[in-house]
């Protein structure tokens, strides 16, 4: 074999290496964890910073890699064809096609991409400094290619939506939800922790009306009572903050805090009649029922407050919400030694429960890993009324969304207790 053929073989080998480099780079840079690279960049890793900047130019990066990869593959195939024709004549074209297909497929595509998938972070960090100048020098050609691609796509009605902020935000949230779902299955994440992460993502979609304590369940203080009666009620209550009303329960004039009350009565040495309750109350804070959990959480933190009264669009009192209520939406029930233990859900057997009507669908889904819809109603009773389109009577049975609902108790027009059974598929 003469020297020219040896040089030709060496050139083919180097071109195959370059092809493997471009293939592995594409897989590593697109497959590496964005969250982990962001963490590394925040920790001061300059190569991670470079990887992230390259990924920000996603279209330009992919175009440059594909351009380089196709150039070296075509050139390698052309040189291989020349090599085999020199050795075997016209039949060498067939040999070149078969051999180069196998070499490119195995050593320039499958092998480097498999390696890049298994070592995506380290590979991305290695190739980024090399690719940066390549992307820069190929950018004029890439720009021309992208113009042709954009024009072609527009001819078929496909527009560029990269600047659509809402679309990007939704896509990012969907990606996070998918990652949580995936890793909860692969890594054995506890179901409770999965719901915590899901709840954080749902905070912009859940309103206060879905988690508030309804006004019929609120404990309030009538300011017309004697001072001794008010003190006894506040100290006997499991709650530290109680709304104070005058003349009717809709007219909230303030909120009395148990600690403020104790500070006021201790110096009196039993002379409670001298105490004016209205002097120690704080001004009530009213918030709309359509406020999202994230907005209300931020408002609580900003005002350094833990308690708010919820009103509808007409200003009518609907209920109350506390900082603890919002935190419980994320971490689950938070109980202490003063909480009154009330079991709202009784487990009869797997997939069969008796529940109070005012239990929220979100809590039921979280507790039982069910999938009842909560778009149109916040509570189990509300869901039954919404689906049935009537106020049911005791004993009536309804089946929807793969569950059976039997009405057990009712007070006036309110469903107070029902049996829910998950139907087997």
mmCIF file of C-alpha atoms in Angstrom:
data_model
loop_
_atom_site.group_PDB
_atom_site.id
_atom_site.type_symbol
_atom_site.label_atom_id
_atom_site.label_comp_id
_atom_site.label_asym_id
_atom_site.label_seq_id
_atom_site.Cartn_x
_atom_site.Cartn_y
_atom_site.Cartn_z
ATOM 1 C CA UNK A 1 0.000 0.000 0.000
ATOM 2 C CA UNK A 2 1.536 3.307 -1.061
ATOM 3 C CA UNK A 3 1.912 6.383 1.128
ATOM 4 C CA UNK A 4 -1.075 8.220 -0.429
ATOM 5 C CA UNK A 5 -3.469 5.422 0.552
ATOM 6 C CA UNK A 6 -2.102 5.439 4.101
ATOM 7 C CA UNK A 7 -2.754 9.191 4.331
ATOM 8 C CA UNK A 8 -6.229 8.581 2.951
ATOM 9 C CA UNK A 9 -6.941 5.988 5.665
ATOM 10 C CA UNK A 10 -5.595 8.336 8.328
ATOM 11 C CA UNK A 11 -7.845 11.158 7.078
ATOM 12 C CA UNK A 12 -10.888 8.853 7.135
ATOM 13 C CA UNK A 13 -10.039 7.804 10.697
ATOM 14 C CA UNK A 14 -9.712 11.428 11.858
ATOM 15 C CA UNK A 15 -12.997 12.369 10.171
ATOM 16 C CA UNK A 16 -14.756 9.479 11.937
ATOM 17 C CA UNK A 17 -13.364 10.752 15.236
ATOM 18 C CA UNK A 18 -14.702 14.221 14.472
ATOM 19 C CA UNK A 19 -18.076 12.720 13.601
ATOM 20 C CA UNK A 20 -18.093 10.865 16.924
ATOM 21 C CA UNK A 21 -17.212 14.123 18.693
ATOM 22 C CA UNK A 22 -20.102 16.009 17.091
ATOM 23 C CA UNK A 23 -22.592 13.180 17.772
ATOM 24 C CA UNK A 24 -21.561 12.812 21.407
ATOM 25 C CA UNK A 25 -21.577 16.586 21.887
ATOM 26 C CA UNK A 26 -25.134 16.894 20.618
ATOM 27 C CA UNK A 27 -26.391 14.184 22.992
ATOM 28 C CA UNK A 28 -24.445 15.487 25.998
ATOM 29 C CA UNK A 29 -25.424 19.136 25.592
ATOM 30 C CA UNK A 30 -29.106 18.390 25.033
ATOM 31 C CA UNK A 31 -29.384 15.570 27.578
ATOM 32 C CA UNK A 32 -27.409 16.965 30.530
ATOM 33 C CA UNK A 33 -29.485 17.997 33.544
ATOM 34 C CA UNK A 34 -30.257 21.704 33.328
ATOM 35 C CA UNK A 35 -30.907 21.907 37.077
ATOM 36 C CA UNK A 36 -27.570 20.305 37.982
ATOM 37 C CA UNK A 37 -25.643 22.494 35.531
ATOM 38 C CA UNK A 38 -27.350 25.557 36.984
ATOM 39 C CA UNK A 39 -26.270 24.480 40.470
ATOM 40 C CA UNK A 40 -22.690 23.975 39.289
ATOM 41 C CA UNK A 41 -22.693 27.399 37.643
ATOM 42 C CA UNK A 42 -23.940 28.996 40.861
ATOM 43 C CA UNK A 43 -21.085 27.255 42.678
ATOM 44 C CA UNK A 44 -18.605 28.991 40.347
ATOM 45 C CA UNK A 45 -17.889 26.306 37.733
ATOM 46 C CA UNK A 46 -16.834 28.243 34.612
ATOM 47 C CA UNK A 47 -17.293 25.313 32.255
ATOM 48 C CA UNK A 48 -20.867 24.819 33.518
ATOM 49 C CA UNK A 49 -21.429 28.527 32.803
ATOM 50 C CA UNK A 50 -20.143 27.984 29.258
ATOM 51 C CA UNK A 51 -22.420 24.954 28.761
ATOM 52 C CA UNK A 52 -25.445 26.959 29.887
ATOM 53 C CA UNK A 53 -24.590 29.844 27.548
ATOM 54 C CA UNK A 54 -24.282 27.428 24.636
ATOM 55 C CA UNK A 55 -27.618 25.854 25.506
ATOM 56 C CA UNK A 56 -29.207 29.297 25.579
ATOM 57 C CA UNK A 57 -28.357 29.462 21.851
ATOM 58 C CA UNK A 58 -30.131 26.160 21.281
ATOM 59 C CA UNK A 59 -31.016 26.573 17.613
ATOM 60 C CA UNK A 60 -27.609 27.955 16.659
ATOM 61 C CA UNK A 61 -25.823 25.216 18.643
ATOM 62 C CA UNK A 62 -27.755 22.310 17.121
ATOM 63 C CA UNK A 63 -27.417 23.753 13.618
ATOM 64 C CA UNK A 64 -23.635 24.130 14.005
ATOM 65 C CA UNK A 65 -23.255 20.579 15.350
ATOM 66 C CA UNK A 66 -25.368 19.084 12.585
ATOM 67 C CA UNK A 67 -23.527 21.100 9.956
ATOM 68 C CA UNK A 68 -20.132 19.944 11.250
ATOM 69 C CA UNK A 69 -21.313 16.351 11.594
ATOM 70 C CA UNK A 70 -22.709 16.195 8.067
ATOM 71 C CA UNK A 71 -19.612 17.813 6.584
ATOM 72 C CA UNK A 72 -17.212 15.288 8.133
ATOM 73 C CA UNK A 73 -19.493 12.316 7.371
ATOM 74 C CA UNK A 74 -19.859 13.267 3.707
ATOM 75 C CA UNK A 75 -16.142 13.965 3.363
ATOM 76 C CA UNK A 76 -15.251 10.682 5.073
ATOM 77 C CA UNK A 77 -17.604 8.766 2.760
ATOM 78 C CA UNK A 78 -16.135 10.495 -0.312
ATOM 79 C CA UNK A 79 -12.563 9.656 0.748
ATOM 80 C CA UNK A 80 -13.545 6.062 1.556
ATOM 81 C CA UNK A 81 -15.160 5.689 -1.857
ATOM 82 C CA UNK A 82 -11.963 6.964 -3.522
ATOM 83 C CA UNK A 83 -9.878 4.584 -1.391
ATOM 84 C CA UNK A 84 -11.891 1.471 -2.276
ATOM 85 C CA UNK A 85 -12.193 2.360 -5.963
ATOM 86 C CA UNK A 86 -8.390 2.619 -6.087
ATOM 87 C CA UNK A 87 -8.089 -0.870 -4.567
ATOM 88 C CA UNK A 88 -11.026 -2.720 -6.177
ATOM 89 C CA UNK A 89 -12.219 -0.649 -9.102
ATOM 90 C CA UNK A 90 -15.915 0.107 -9.632
ATOM 91 C CA UNK A 91 -17.012 -2.559 -7.126
ATOM 92 C CA UNK A 92 -15.258 -0.474 -4.483
ATOM 93 C CA UNK A 93 -18.311 1.828 -4.333
ATOM 94 C CA UNK A 94 -20.361 -1.000 -2.817
ATOM 95 C CA UNK A 95 -17.568 -1.861 -0.380
ATOM 96 C CA UNK A 96 -17.278 1.791 0.650
ATOM 97 C CA UNK A 97 -21.033 2.081 1.223
ATOM 98 C CA UNK A 98 -21.261 -1.050 3.390
ATOM 99 C CA UNK A 99 -18.099 -0.457 5.426
ATOM 100 C CA UNK A 100 -18.636 3.269 5.987
ATOM 101 C CA UNK A 101 -22.274 2.724 7.000
ATOM 102 C CA UNK A 102 -21.159 0.227 9.640
ATOM 103 C CA UNK A 103 -18.285 2.416 10.875
ATOM 104 C CA UNK A 104 -20.349 5.600 11.054
ATOM 105 C CA UNK A 105 -23.318 3.857 12.688
ATOM 106 C CA UNK A 106 -21.286 2.030 15.353
ATOM 107 C CA UNK A 107 -18.297 4.259 16.104
ATOM 108 C CA UNK A 108 -19.583 7.711 15.116
ATOM 109 C CA UNK A 109 -23.216 7.503 16.230
ATOM 110 C CA UNK A 110 -24.268 4.730 18.638
ATOM 111 C CA UNK A 111 -21.035 4.459 20.665
ATOM 112 C CA UNK A 112 -20.424 8.196 21.329
ATOM 113 C CA UNK A 113 -24.112 8.902 21.979
ATOM 114 C CA UNK A 114 -24.377 5.988 24.415
ATOM 115 C CA UNK A 115 -21.274 7.203 26.227
ATOM 116 C CA UNK A 116 -22.638 10.766 26.295
ATOM 117 C CA UNK A 117 -25.937 9.558 27.760
ATOM 118 C CA UNK A 118 -24.125 7.715 30.555
ATOM 119 C CA UNK A 119 -21.710 10.600 31.261
ATOM 120 C CA UNK A 120 -23.759 13.569 30.099
ATOM 121 C CA UNK A 121 -22.500 16.158 32.608
ATOM 122 C CA UNK A 122 -18.788 15.346 32.296
ATOM 123 C CA UNK A 123 -19.027 15.062 28.501
ATOM 124 C CA UNK A 124 -20.852 18.401 28.210
ATOM 125 C CA UNK A 125 -18.227 20.101 30.376
ATOM 126 C CA UNK A 126 -15.450 18.627 28.205
ATOM 127 C CA UNK A 127 -16.863 19.484 24.767
ATOM 128 C CA UNK A 128 -18.211 22.985 25.547
ATOM 129 C CA UNK A 129 -14.828 24.840 25.327
ATOM 130 C CA UNK A 130 -14.074 23.074 22.023
ATOM 131 C CA UNK A 131 -17.487 23.718 20.500
ATOM 132 C CA UNK A 132 -17.619 27.389 21.399
ATOM 133 C CA UNK A 133 -15.175 28.549 18.669
ATOM 134 C CA UNK A 134 -16.719 26.079 16.200
ATOM 135 C CA UNK A 135 -20.161 27.598 16.785
ATOM 136 C CA UNK A 136 -18.675 31.089 16.372
ATOM 137 C CA UNK A 137 -16.921 30.347 13.043
ATOM 138 C CA UNK A 138 -19.884 28.432 11.626
ATOM 139 C CA UNK A 139 -22.422 31.066 12.720
ATOM 140 C CA UNK A 140 -22.623 32.845 9.311
ATOM 141 C CA UNK A 141 -23.475 29.570 7.580
ATOM 142 C CA UNK A 142 -25.817 28.582 10.418
ATOM 143 C CA UNK A 143 -27.588 31.935 10.146
ATOM 144 C CA UNK A 144 -28.259 31.339 6.482
ATOM 145 C CA UNK A 145 -29.513 27.821 7.208
ATOM 146 C CA UNK A 146 -31.848 29.084 9.949
ATOM 147 C CA UNK A 147 -33.316 31.707 7.619
ATOM 148 C CA UNK A 148 -34.134 29.022 5.063
ATOM 149 C CA UNK A 149 -35.587 26.789 7.816
ATOM 150 C CA UNK A 150 -37.760 29.599 9.240
ATOM 151 C CA UNK A 151 -39.100 30.527 5.811
ATOM 152 C CA UNK A 152 -39.909 26.881 5.062
ATOM 153 C CA UNK A 153 -41.674 26.394 8.400
ATOM 154 C CA UNK A 154 -43.742 29.537 7.948
ATOM 155 C CA UNK A 155 -44.890 28.240 4.585
ATOM 156 C CA UNK A 156 -46.401 25.309 6.505
ATOM 157 C CA UNK A 157 -47.909 27.553 9.214
ATOM 158 C CA UNK A 158 -45.345 26.806 11.944
ATOM 159 C CA UNK A 159 -44.403 30.035 13.717
ATOM 160 C CA UNK A 160 -41.607 30.832 16.150
ATOM 161 C CA UNK A 161 -42.984 30.813 19.736
ATOM 162 C CA UNK A 162 -39.723 31.129 21.627
ATOM 163 C CA UNK A 163 -40.712 34.574 22.957
ATOM 164 C CA UNK A 164 -44.025 33.406 24.372
ATOM 165 C CA UNK A 165 -43.362 33.779 28.108
ATOM 166 C CA UNK A 166 -46.570 32.040 29.204
ATOM 167 C CA UNK A 167 -45.838 29.079 26.954
ATOM 168 C CA UNK A 168 -42.339 28.761 28.354
ATOM 169 C CA UNK A 169 -43.580 29.007 31.945
ATOM 170 C CA UNK A 170 -46.232 26.351 31.351
ATOM 171 C CA UNK A 171 -43.692 24.119 29.634
ATOM 172 C CA UNK A 172 -41.257 24.518 32.526
ATOM 173 C CA UNK A 173 -43.969 23.606 35.042
ATOM 174 C CA UNK A 174 -45.029 20.611 32.959
ATOM 175 C CA UNK A 175 -41.386 19.519 32.805
ATOM 176 C CA UNK A 176 -41.110 19.784 36.601
ATOM 177 C CA UNK A 177 -44.323 17.822 37.100
ATOM 178 C CA UNK A 178 -43.070 15.145 34.718
ATOM 179 C CA UNK A 179 -39.731 14.957 36.531
ATOM 180 C CA UNK A 180 -41.491 14.605 39.895
ATOM 181 C CA UNK A 181 -43.736 11.856 38.530
ATOM 182 C CA UNK A 182 -40.827 10.056 36.896
ATOM 183 C CA UNK A 183 -38.474 10.188 39.868
ATOM 184 C CA UNK A 184 -41.206 9.295 42.333
ATOM 185 C CA UNK A 185 -41.485 5.996 40.459
ATOM 186 C CA UNK A 186 -37.802 5.436 39.756
ATOM 187 C CA UNK A 187 -36.279 6.613 43.041
ATOM 188 C CA UNK A 188 -39.036 5.443 45.350
ATOM 189 C CA UNK A 189 -39.977 8.940 46.542
ATOM 190 C CA UNK A 190 -42.529 8.764 49.365
ATOM 191 C CA UNK A 191 -46.036 9.558 48.118
ATOM 192 C CA UNK A 192 -46.428 12.316 50.721
ATOM 193 C CA UNK A 193 -43.309 14.059 49.415
ATOM 194 C CA UNK A 194 -44.635 13.867 45.847
ATOM 195 C CA UNK A 195 -47.843 15.601 46.926
ATOM 196 C CA UNK A 196 -45.799 18.291 48.687
ATOM 197 C CA UNK A 197 -43.951 19.087 45.463
ATOM 198 C CA UNK A 198 -47.171 18.996 43.421
ATOM 199 C CA UNK A 199 -48.869 21.326 45.914
ATOM 200 C CA UNK A 200 -46.092 23.897 45.583
ATOM 201 C CA UNK A 201 -46.569 23.929 41.805
ATOM 202 C CA UNK A 202 -50.357 24.243 42.256
ATOM 203 C CA UNK A 203 -50.208 27.320 44.504
ATOM 204 C CA UNK A 204 -50.969 29.667 41.611
ATOM 205 C CA UNK A 205 -54.023 27.620 40.641
ATOM 206 C CA UNK A 206 -55.718 27.149 44.038
ATOM 207 C CA UNK A 207 -57.868 29.950 45.500
ATOM 208 C CA UNK A 208 -58.506 30.696 49.171
ATOM 209 C CA UNK A 209 -62.123 29.601 48.716
ATOM 210 C CA UNK A 210 -60.855 26.035 48.317
ATOM 211 C CA UNK A 211 -58.931 25.838 51.601
ATOM 212 C CA UNK A 212 -60.521 28.421 53.918
ATOM 213 C CA UNK A 213 -62.418 27.556 57.089
ATOM 214 C CA UNK A 214 -66.047 28.205 56.159
ATOM 215 C CA UNK A 215 -67.897 30.793 58.210
ATOM 216 C CA UNK A 216 -70.289 28.171 59.608
ATOM 217 C CA UNK A 217 -67.270 26.417 61.155
ATOM 218 C CA UNK A 218 -65.624 29.580 62.487
ATOM 219 C CA UNK A 219 -65.433 30.193 66.222
ATOM 220 C CA UNK A 220 -66.174 33.857 66.902
ATOM 221 C CA UNK A 221 -66.629 36.073 69.966
ATOM 222 C CA UNK A 222 -69.701 38.214 70.611
ATOM 223 C CA UNK A 223 -68.469 41.508 72.035
ATOM 224 C CA UNK A 224 -71.805 41.990 73.862
ATOM 225 C CA UNK A 225 -70.860 39.223 76.320
ATOM 226 C CA UNK A 226 -69.404 40.090 79.674
ATOM 227 C CA UNK A 227 -65.655 40.441 79.966
ATOM 228 C CA UNK A 228 -65.459 37.295 82.096
ATOM 229 C CA UNK A 229 -67.403 35.280 79.495
ATOM 230 C CA UNK A 230 -65.123 36.508 76.703
ATOM 231 C CA UNK A 231 -62.012 35.633 78.714
ATOM 232 C CA UNK A 232 -63.378 32.159 79.470
ATOM 233 C CA UNK A 233 -64.219 31.559 75.787
ATOM 234 C CA UNK A 234 -60.836 32.729 74.493
ATOM 235 C CA UNK A 235 -58.854 30.695 77.040
ATOM 236 C CA UNK A 236 -60.981 27.593 76.441
ATOM 237 C CA UNK A 237 -60.639 27.814 72.673
ATOM 238 C CA UNK A 238 -58.012 25.716 70.841
ATOM 239 C CA UNK A 239 -57.355 28.763 68.626
ATOM 240 C CA UNK A 240 -55.132 31.707 69.525
ATOM 241 C CA UNK A 241 -56.947 34.239 67.310
ATOM 242 C CA UNK A 242 -60.719 34.740 67.345
ATOM 243 C CA UNK A 243 -62.799 37.254 65.342
ATOM 244 C CA UNK A 244 -64.847 39.646 67.459
ATOM 245 C CA UNK A 245 -68.292 40.714 66.174
ATOM 246 C CA UNK A 246 -70.915 43.249 67.174
ATOM 247 C CA UNK A 247 -74.730 43.012 66.613
ATOM 248 C CA UNK A 248 -74.403 40.340 63.875
ATOM 249 C CA UNK A 249 -71.771 37.804 62.957
ATOM 250 C CA UNK A 250 -71.127 39.526 59.626
ATOM 251 C CA UNK A 251 -69.954 42.684 61.390
ATOM 252 C CA UNK A 252 -66.407 41.780 62.389
ATOM 253 C CA UNK A 253 -64.859 44.644 64.369
ATOM 254 C CA UNK A 254 -61.516 43.066 65.185
ATOM 255 C CA UNK A 255 -59.495 39.983 66.094
ATOM 256 C CA UNK A 256 -58.588 39.134 69.680
ATOM 257 C CA UNK A 257 -55.325 37.279 70.288
ATOM 258 C CA UNK A 258 -55.066 35.015 73.347
ATOM 259 C CA UNK A 259 -51.574 36.319 74.156
ATOM 260 C CA UNK A 260 -52.731 39.942 74.026
ATOM 261 C CA UNK A 261 -55.619 39.044 76.310
ATOM 262 C CA UNK A 262 -53.334 37.330 78.818
ATOM 263 C CA UNK A 263 -50.947 40.290 78.855
ATOM 264 C CA UNK A 264 -53.888 42.581 79.578
ATOM 265 C CA UNK A 265 -55.531 40.572 82.385
ATOM 266 C CA UNK A 266 -52.437 39.552 84.370
ATOM 267 C CA UNK A 267 -51.819 43.063 85.814
ATOM 268 C CA UNK A 268 -55.519 43.383 86.773
ATOM 269 C CA UNK A 269 -55.248 40.749 89.551
ATOM 270 C CA UNK A 270 -58.790 39.543 89.006
ATOM 271 C CA UNK A 271 -60.400 42.906 88.325
ATOM 272 C CA UNK A 272 -61.509 41.881 84.869
ATOM 273 C CA UNK A 273 -64.425 44.295 84.708
ATOM 274 C CA UNK A 274 -61.930 47.102 84.191
ATOM 275 C CA UNK A 275 -60.764 45.533 80.923
ATOM 276 C CA UNK A 276 -62.106 46.890 77.650
ATOM 277 C CA UNK A 277 -61.811 44.076 75.094
ATOM 278 C CA UNK A 278 -61.962 46.494 72.171
ATOM 279 C CA UNK A 279 -58.757 48.127 73.413
ATOM 280 C CA UNK A 280 -56.690 44.989 72.815
ATOM 281 C CA UNK A 281 -58.119 43.767 69.543
ATOM 282 C CA UNK A 282 -56.322 44.235 66.228
ATOM 283 C CA UNK A 283 -57.909 45.531 63.059
ATOM 284 C CA UNK A 284 -59.368 42.748 60.899
ATOM 285 C CA UNK A 285 -57.713 42.041 57.550
ATOM 286 C CA UNK A 286 -60.102 41.155 54.734
ATOM 287 C CA UNK A 287 -58.937 39.403 51.553
ATOM 288 C CA UNK A 288 -60.871 38.297 48.421
ATOM 289 C CA UNK A 289 -61.788 34.627 48.142
ATOM 290 C CA UNK A 290 -60.265 34.546 44.650
ATOM 291 C CA UNK A 291 -56.760 35.251 45.989
ATOM 292 C CA UNK A 292 -54.344 32.460 45.092
ATOM 293 C CA UNK A 293 -52.407 30.598 47.753
ATOM 294 C CA UNK A 294 -49.079 31.936 46.486
ATOM 295 C CA UNK A 295 -50.308 35.547 46.601
ATOM 296 C CA UNK A 296 -51.742 35.102 50.090
ATOM 297 C CA UNK A 297 -48.599 33.388 51.364
ATOM 298 C CA UNK A 298 -46.514 36.302 50.093
ATOM 299 C CA UNK A 299 -48.966 38.739 51.688
ATOM 300 C CA UNK A 300 -48.728 36.941 55.043
ATOM 301 C CA UNK A 301 -44.947 37.112 54.908
ATOM 302 C CA UNK A 302 -44.957 40.773 53.889
ATOM 303 C CA UNK A 303 -47.406 41.873 56.600
ATOM 304 C CA UNK A 304 -45.922 39.511 59.198
ATOM 305 C CA UNK A 305 -49.452 38.313 59.870
ATOM 306 C CA UNK A 306 -50.930 34.830 60.258
ATOM 307 C CA UNK A 307 -54.684 35.467 60.026
ATOM 308 C CA UNK A 308 -57.070 36.912 57.434
ATOM 309 C CA UNK A 309 -60.834 36.983 56.907
ATOM 310 C CA UNK A 310 -62.089 35.929 53.478
ATOM 311 C CA UNK A 311 -64.880 37.839 51.716
ATOM 312 C CA UNK A 312 -66.664 37.414 48.397
ATOM 313 C CA UNK A 313 -67.030 40.001 45.636
ATOM 314 C CA UNK A 314 -69.883 41.702 47.550
ATOM 315 C CA UNK A 315 -67.876 41.968 50.767
ATOM 316 C CA UNK A 316 -69.852 39.234 52.547
ATOM 317 C CA UNK A 317 -67.893 37.147 55.028
ATOM 318 C CA UNK A 318 -67.106 33.701 53.601
ATOM 319 C CA UNK A 319 -64.609 32.322 56.085
ATOM 320 C CA UNK A 320 -61.080 32.725 57.378
ATOM 321 C CA UNK A 321 -57.630 31.566 56.375
ATOM 322 C CA UNK A 322 -54.417 31.307 58.360
ATOM 323 C CA UNK A 323 -50.785 30.854 57.480
ATOM 324 C CA UNK A 324 -51.043 27.351 58.896
ATOM 325 C CA UNK A 325 -53.876 26.504 56.460
ATOM 326 C CA UNK A 326 -51.625 27.368 53.511
ATOM 327 C CA UNK A 327 -48.663 25.453 54.944
ATOM 328 C CA UNK A 328 -50.918 22.437 55.517
ATOM 329 C CA UNK A 329 -51.784 22.479 51.812
ATOM 330 C CA UNK A 330 -48.107 21.785 51.190
ATOM 331 C CA UNK A 331 -46.961 19.556 54.054
ATOM 332 C CA UNK A 332 -50.251 18.035 55.205
ATOM 333 C CA UNK A 333 -52.007 18.386 58.569
ATOM 334 C CA UNK A 334 -50.018 20.126 61.298
ATOM 335 C CA UNK A 335 -51.302 19.043 64.720
ATOM 336 C CA UNK A 336 -50.285 20.206 68.173
ATOM 337 C CA UNK A 337 -51.348 19.362 71.737
ATOM 338 C CA UNK A 338 -54.181 21.928 71.659
ATOM 339 C CA UNK A 339 -55.797 20.787 68.402
ATOM 340 C CA UNK A 340 -59.129 19.046 68.666
ATOM 341 C CA UNK A 341 -58.831 15.588 67.134
ATOM 342 C CA UNK A 342 -61.652 15.081 64.667
ATOM 343 C CA UNK A 343 -61.755 12.185 62.236
ATOM 344 C CA UNK A 344 -63.541 13.372 59.104
ATOM 345 C CA UNK A 345 -62.718 10.230 57.091
ATOM 346 C CA UNK A 346 -63.412 6.712 58.361
ATOM 347 C CA UNK A 347 -61.737 3.869 56.495
ATOM 348 C CA UNK A 348 -64.111 0.915 56.152
ATOM 349 C CA UNK A 349 -61.988 -1.164 53.810
ATOM 350 C CA UNK A 350 -59.682 -0.550 50.883
ATOM 351 C CA UNK A 351 -61.420 1.795 48.465
ATOM 352 C CA UNK A 352 -64.469 2.240 50.731
ATOM 353 C CA UNK A 353 -64.800 5.167 53.166
ATOM 354 C CA UNK A 354 -67.319 7.223 55.110
ATOM 355 C CA UNK A 355 -66.530 10.933 55.000
ATOM 356 C CA UNK A 356 -67.955 14.253 56.113
ATOM 357 C CA UNK A 357 -69.413 16.301 53.289
ATOM 358 C CA UNK A 358 -67.128 19.282 53.901
ATOM 359 C CA UNK A 359 -63.904 17.296 53.460
ATOM 360 C CA UNK A 360 -61.991 18.833 50.573
ATOM 361 C CA UNK A 361 -61.369 16.802 47.455
ATOM 362 C CA UNK A 362 -57.682 17.749 47.540
ATOM 363 C CA UNK A 363 -57.307 16.286 51.040
ATOM 364 C CA UNK A 364 -59.164 13.123 50.053
ATOM 365 C CA UNK A 365 -57.027 12.636 46.945
ATOM 366 C CA UNK A 366 -53.871 13.197 48.968
ATOM 367 C CA UNK A 367 -54.870 10.851 51.774
ATOM 368 C CA UNK A 368 -56.134 7.994 49.597
ATOM 369 C CA UNK A 369 -54.157 8.555 46.379
ATOM 370 C CA UNK A 370 -57.423 9.027 44.490
ATOM 371 C CA UNK A 371 -58.037 11.172 41.424
ATOM 372 C CA UNK A 372 -61.368 12.907 42.037
ATOM 373 C CA UNK A 373 -61.612 16.133 39.974
ATOM 374 C CA UNK A 374 -61.538 19.396 41.932
ATOM 375 C CA UNK A 375 -62.007 21.878 39.082
ATOM 376 C CA UNK A 376 -65.704 22.572 39.695
ATOM 377 C CA UNK A 377 -66.055 21.879 43.431
ATOM 378 C CA UNK A 378 -63.804 22.097 46.476
ATOM 379 C CA UNK A 379 -65.554 19.584 48.764
ATOM 380 C CA UNK A 380 -66.913 16.065 48.343
ATOM 381 C CA UNK A 381 -70.481 17.267 48.935
ATOM 382 C CA UNK A 382 -70.000 20.056 46.419
ATOM 383 C CA UNK A 383 -68.778 17.555 43.825
ATOM 384 C CA UNK A 384 -71.877 15.369 44.283
ATOM 385 C CA UNK A 385 -74.236 18.350 43.959
ATOM 386 C CA UNK A 386 -72.368 19.646 40.902
ATOM 387 C CA UNK A 387 -72.464 16.293 39.109
ATOM 388 C CA UNK A 388 -76.018 15.353 40.156
ATOM 389 C CA UNK A 389 -77.396 18.855 39.420
ATOM 390 C CA UNK A 390 -79.815 18.399 42.356
ATOM 391 C CA UNK A 391 -79.815 18.503 46.151
ATOM 392 C CA UNK A 392 -79.785 14.742 46.867
ATOM 393 C CA UNK A 393 -81.825 12.959 49.506
ATOM 394 C CA UNK A 394 -80.519 10.495 52.075
ATOM 395 C CA UNK A 395 -80.092 7.057 50.523
ATOM 396 C CA UNK A 396 -79.546 8.253 46.973
ATOM 397 C CA UNK A 397 -76.575 6.765 45.122
ATOM 398 C CA UNK A 398 -74.595 8.353 42.294
ATOM 399 C CA UNK A 399 -71.777 6.983 40.180
ATOM 400 C CA UNK A 400 -69.341 9.221 38.308
ATOM 401 C CA UNK A 401 -65.595 9.513 37.649
ATOM 402 C CA UNK A 402 -65.139 5.843 38.646
ATOM 403 C CA UNK A 403 -66.507 6.302 42.202
ATOM 404 C CA UNK A 404 -69.830 5.525 43.903
ATOM 405 C CA UNK A 405 -71.323 8.135 46.267
ATOM 406 C CA UNK A 406 -74.083 7.201 48.742
ATOM 407 C CA UNK A 407 -75.743 9.965 50.776
ATOM 408 C CA UNK A 408 -75.852 8.943 54.477
ATOM 409 C CA UNK A 409 -76.821 12.143 56.310
ATOM 410 C CA UNK A 410 -78.170 15.549 55.392
ATOM 411 C CA UNK A 411 -79.061 18.711 57.320
ATOM 412 C CA UNK A 412 -81.449 20.973 55.466
ATOM 413 C CA UNK A 413 -79.822 21.319 52.020
ATOM 414 C CA UNK A 414 -76.333 20.365 53.191
ATOM 415 C CA UNK A 415 -74.842 16.896 52.727
ATOM 416 C CA UNK A 416 -73.094 16.135 56.011
ATOM 417 C CA UNK A 417 -71.988 12.532 55.545
ATOM 418 C CA UNK A 418 -71.613 10.126 52.634
ATOM 419 C CA UNK A 419 -70.020 6.827 51.722
ATOM 420 C CA UNK A 420 -67.564 6.845 48.825
ATOM 421 C CA UNK A 421 -66.389 3.678 47.093
ATOM 422 C CA UNK A 422 -63.684 3.464 44.472
ATOM 423 C CA UNK A 423 -65.010 1.165 41.744
ATOM 424 C CA UNK A 424 -62.565 -1.386 40.379
ATOM 425 C CA UNK A 425 -61.707 -1.108 36.671
#
